[in-house]
CSV table of C-alpha atoms in Angstrom, one decimal:
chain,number,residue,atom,x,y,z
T,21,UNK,CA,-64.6,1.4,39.7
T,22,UNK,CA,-63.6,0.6,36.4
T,23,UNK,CA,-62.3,3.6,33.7
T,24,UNK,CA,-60.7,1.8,30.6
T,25,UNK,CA,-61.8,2.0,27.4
T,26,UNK,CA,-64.5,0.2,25.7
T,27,UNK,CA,-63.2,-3.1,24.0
T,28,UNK,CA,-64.8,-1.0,20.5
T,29,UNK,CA,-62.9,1.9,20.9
T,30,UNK,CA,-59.9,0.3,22.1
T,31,UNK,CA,-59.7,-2.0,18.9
T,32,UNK,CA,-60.4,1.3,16.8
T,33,UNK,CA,-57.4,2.6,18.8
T,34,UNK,CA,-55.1,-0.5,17.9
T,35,UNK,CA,-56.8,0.2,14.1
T,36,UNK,CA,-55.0,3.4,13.6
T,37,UNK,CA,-51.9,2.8,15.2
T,38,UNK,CA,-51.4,0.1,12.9
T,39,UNK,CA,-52.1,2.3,10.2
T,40,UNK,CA,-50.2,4.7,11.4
T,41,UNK,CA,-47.2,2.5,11.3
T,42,UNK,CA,-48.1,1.3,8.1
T,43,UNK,CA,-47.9,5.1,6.5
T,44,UNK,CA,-44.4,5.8,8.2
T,45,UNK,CA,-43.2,2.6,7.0
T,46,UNK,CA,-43.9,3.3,3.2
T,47,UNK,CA,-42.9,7.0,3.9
T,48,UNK,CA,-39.3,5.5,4.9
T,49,UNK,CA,-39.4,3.4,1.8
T,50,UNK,CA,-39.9,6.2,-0.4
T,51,UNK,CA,-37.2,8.2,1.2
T,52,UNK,CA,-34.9,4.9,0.6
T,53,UNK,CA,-36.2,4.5,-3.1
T,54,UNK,CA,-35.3,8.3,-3.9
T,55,UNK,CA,-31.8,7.8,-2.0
T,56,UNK,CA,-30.8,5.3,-3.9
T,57,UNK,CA,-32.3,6.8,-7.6
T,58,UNK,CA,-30.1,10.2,-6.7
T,59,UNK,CA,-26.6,8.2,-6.5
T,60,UNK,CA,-27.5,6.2,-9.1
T,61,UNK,CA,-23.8,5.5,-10.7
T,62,UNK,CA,-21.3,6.9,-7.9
T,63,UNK,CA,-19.8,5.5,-5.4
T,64,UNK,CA,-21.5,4.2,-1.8
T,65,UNK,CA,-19.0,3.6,0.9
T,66,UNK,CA,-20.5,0.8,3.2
T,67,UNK,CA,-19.5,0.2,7.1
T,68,UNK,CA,-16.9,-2.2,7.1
T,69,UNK,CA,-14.9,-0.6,4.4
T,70,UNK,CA,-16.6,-2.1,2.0
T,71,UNK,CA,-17.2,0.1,-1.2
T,72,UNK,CA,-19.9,-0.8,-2.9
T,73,UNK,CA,-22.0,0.3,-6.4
T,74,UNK,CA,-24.9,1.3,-6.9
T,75,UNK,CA,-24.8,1.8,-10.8
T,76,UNK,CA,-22.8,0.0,-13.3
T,77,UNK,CA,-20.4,2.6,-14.7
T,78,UNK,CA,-20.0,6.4,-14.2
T,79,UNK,CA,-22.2,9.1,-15.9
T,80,UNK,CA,-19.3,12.0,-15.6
T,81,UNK,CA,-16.4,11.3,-17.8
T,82,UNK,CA,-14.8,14.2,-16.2
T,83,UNK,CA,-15.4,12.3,-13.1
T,84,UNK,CA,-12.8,9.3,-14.5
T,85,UNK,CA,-10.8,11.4,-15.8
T,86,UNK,CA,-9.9,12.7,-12.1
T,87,UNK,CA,-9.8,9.3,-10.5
T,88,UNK,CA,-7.4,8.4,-13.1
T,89,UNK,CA,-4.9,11.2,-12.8
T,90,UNK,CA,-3.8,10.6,-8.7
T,91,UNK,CA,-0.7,8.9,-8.4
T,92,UNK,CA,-1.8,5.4,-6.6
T,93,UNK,CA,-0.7,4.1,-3.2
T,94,UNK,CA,-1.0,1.1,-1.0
T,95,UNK,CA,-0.7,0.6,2.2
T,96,UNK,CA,0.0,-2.5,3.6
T,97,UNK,CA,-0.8,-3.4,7.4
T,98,UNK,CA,-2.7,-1.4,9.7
T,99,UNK,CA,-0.5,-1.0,12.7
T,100,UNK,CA,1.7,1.7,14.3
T,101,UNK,CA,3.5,2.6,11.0
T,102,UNK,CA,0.2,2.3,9.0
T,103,UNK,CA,-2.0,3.9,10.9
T,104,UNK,CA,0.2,7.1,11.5
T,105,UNK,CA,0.5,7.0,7.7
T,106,UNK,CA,-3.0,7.4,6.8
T,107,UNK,CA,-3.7,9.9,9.4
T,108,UNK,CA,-1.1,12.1,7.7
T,109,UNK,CA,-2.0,11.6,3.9
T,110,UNK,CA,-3.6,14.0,1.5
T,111,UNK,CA,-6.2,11.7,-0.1
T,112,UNK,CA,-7.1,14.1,-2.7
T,113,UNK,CA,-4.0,13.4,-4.1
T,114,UNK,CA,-3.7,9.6,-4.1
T,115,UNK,CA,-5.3,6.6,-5.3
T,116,UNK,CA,-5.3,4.9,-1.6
T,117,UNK,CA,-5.8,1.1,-1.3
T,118,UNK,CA,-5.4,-1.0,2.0
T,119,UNK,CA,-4.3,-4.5,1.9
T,120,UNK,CA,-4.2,-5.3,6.0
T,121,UNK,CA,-5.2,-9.2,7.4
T,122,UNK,CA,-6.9,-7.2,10.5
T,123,UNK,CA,-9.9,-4.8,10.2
T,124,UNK,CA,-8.7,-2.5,13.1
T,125,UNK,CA,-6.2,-1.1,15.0
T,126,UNK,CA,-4.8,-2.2,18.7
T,127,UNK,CA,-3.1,0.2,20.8
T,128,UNK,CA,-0.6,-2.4,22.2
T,129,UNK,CA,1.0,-0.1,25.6
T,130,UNK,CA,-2.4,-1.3,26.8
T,131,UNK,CA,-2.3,-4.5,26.2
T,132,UNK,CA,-1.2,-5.4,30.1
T,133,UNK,CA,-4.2,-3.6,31.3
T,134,UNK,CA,-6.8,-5.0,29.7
T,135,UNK,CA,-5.0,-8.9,30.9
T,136,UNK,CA,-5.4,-7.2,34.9
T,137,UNK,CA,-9.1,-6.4,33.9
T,138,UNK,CA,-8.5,-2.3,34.3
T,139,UNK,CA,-9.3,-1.8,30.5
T,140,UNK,CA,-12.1,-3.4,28.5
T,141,UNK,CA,-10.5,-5.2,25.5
T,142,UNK,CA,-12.6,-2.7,23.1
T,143,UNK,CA,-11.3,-0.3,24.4
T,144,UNK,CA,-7.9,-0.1,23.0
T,145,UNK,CA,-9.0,-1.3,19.5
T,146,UNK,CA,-9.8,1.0,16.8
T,147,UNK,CA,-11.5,0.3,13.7
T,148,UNK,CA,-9.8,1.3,10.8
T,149,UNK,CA,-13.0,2.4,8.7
T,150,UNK,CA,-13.1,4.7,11.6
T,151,UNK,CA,-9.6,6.1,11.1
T,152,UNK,CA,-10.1,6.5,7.3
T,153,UNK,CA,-13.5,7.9,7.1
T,154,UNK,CA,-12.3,10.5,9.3
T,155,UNK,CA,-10.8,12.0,5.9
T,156,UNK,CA,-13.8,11.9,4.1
T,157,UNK,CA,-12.8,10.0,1.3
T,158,UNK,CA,-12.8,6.6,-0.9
T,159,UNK,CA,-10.5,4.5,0.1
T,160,UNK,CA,-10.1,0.8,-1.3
T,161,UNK,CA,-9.8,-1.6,2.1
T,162,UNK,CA,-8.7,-5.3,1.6
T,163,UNK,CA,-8.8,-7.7,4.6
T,164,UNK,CA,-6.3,-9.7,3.0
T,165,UNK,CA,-3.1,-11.0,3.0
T,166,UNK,CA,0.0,-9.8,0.5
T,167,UNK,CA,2.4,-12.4,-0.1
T,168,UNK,CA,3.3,-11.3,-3.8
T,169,UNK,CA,5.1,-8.1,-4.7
T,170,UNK,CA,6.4,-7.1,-7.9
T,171,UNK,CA,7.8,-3.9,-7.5
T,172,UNK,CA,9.0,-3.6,-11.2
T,173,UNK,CA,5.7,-4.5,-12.9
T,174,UNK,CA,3.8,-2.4,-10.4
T,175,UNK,CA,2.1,-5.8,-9.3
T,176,UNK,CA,0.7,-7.7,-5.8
T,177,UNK,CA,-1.1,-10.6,-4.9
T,178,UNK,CA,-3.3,-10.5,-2.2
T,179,UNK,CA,-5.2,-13.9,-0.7
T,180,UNK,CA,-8.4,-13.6,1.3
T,181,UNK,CA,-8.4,-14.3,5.3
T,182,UNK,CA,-10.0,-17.9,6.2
């Protein structure tokens, strides 16, 4: 004994799922559209510590003036010492940039495990965007190399990983 639907009122069915997924699909887009309009100008941080804009220059100049008065620090590497380091800092205080050739952090003591096969390699690494968004602020990340400091003129040079 057959008790499916007829092929009418399962196409009717199909009908209004499909425009139901339609509605909820420009529902999300407005929700994005008015997202974006509201941080117009500030600062977005994106995953992979890159900082991105989504406006040209600030509205606030009070805003500037704040950035502009923390003392500025950079951090170069992301190991043992530089890891430790950031977990410690006040942020609110500096201007933090991170120059480091490696995008995470490897907690070597495990290193012989994960060669026996005890411990998963991804387990003992750490991404660093994880260790500095932890803080809750903006900090400038590099995947870079330094090979240039000038620690009279306050200067670096930084080249670009292949």
């Amino acid at each position: 004994m057959w008790s499916g639907t007829t092929p009418v009122a399962a196409s009717s069915t199909r009908k209004a799922r499909k425009v139901e997924r339609h509605n909820t699909r420009v529902q999300r887009q407005q929700v994005t559209q008015r997202s974006k309009e509201k941080d117009r100008g500030h600062k977005r941080r994106c995953s992979g510590g890159i900082v991105a804009y989504a406006g040209s220059k600030f509205d606030n100049t009070a805003e500037q003036t704040q950035v502009t008065q923390k003392k500025k620090m950079m951090v170069l590497g992301t190991g043992w010492a530089g890891t430790a380091f950031l977990k410690n800092l006040d942020y609110s205080l500096y201007d933090v940039k991170v120059i480091s050739p490696r995008n995470y952090f490897t907690f070597t003591p495990l290193l012989p495990s994960v060669t026996c096969g005890t411990v998963e390699p991804r387990s003992i690494v750490e991404p660093i965007r994880k260790i500095i968004g932890k803080k809750g602020e903006e900090i400038d990340y590099w995947e870079a190399d330094c090979y240039k400091i000038n620690a009279v003129g306050k200067k670096w040079e930084r080249r670009s990983i292949p």
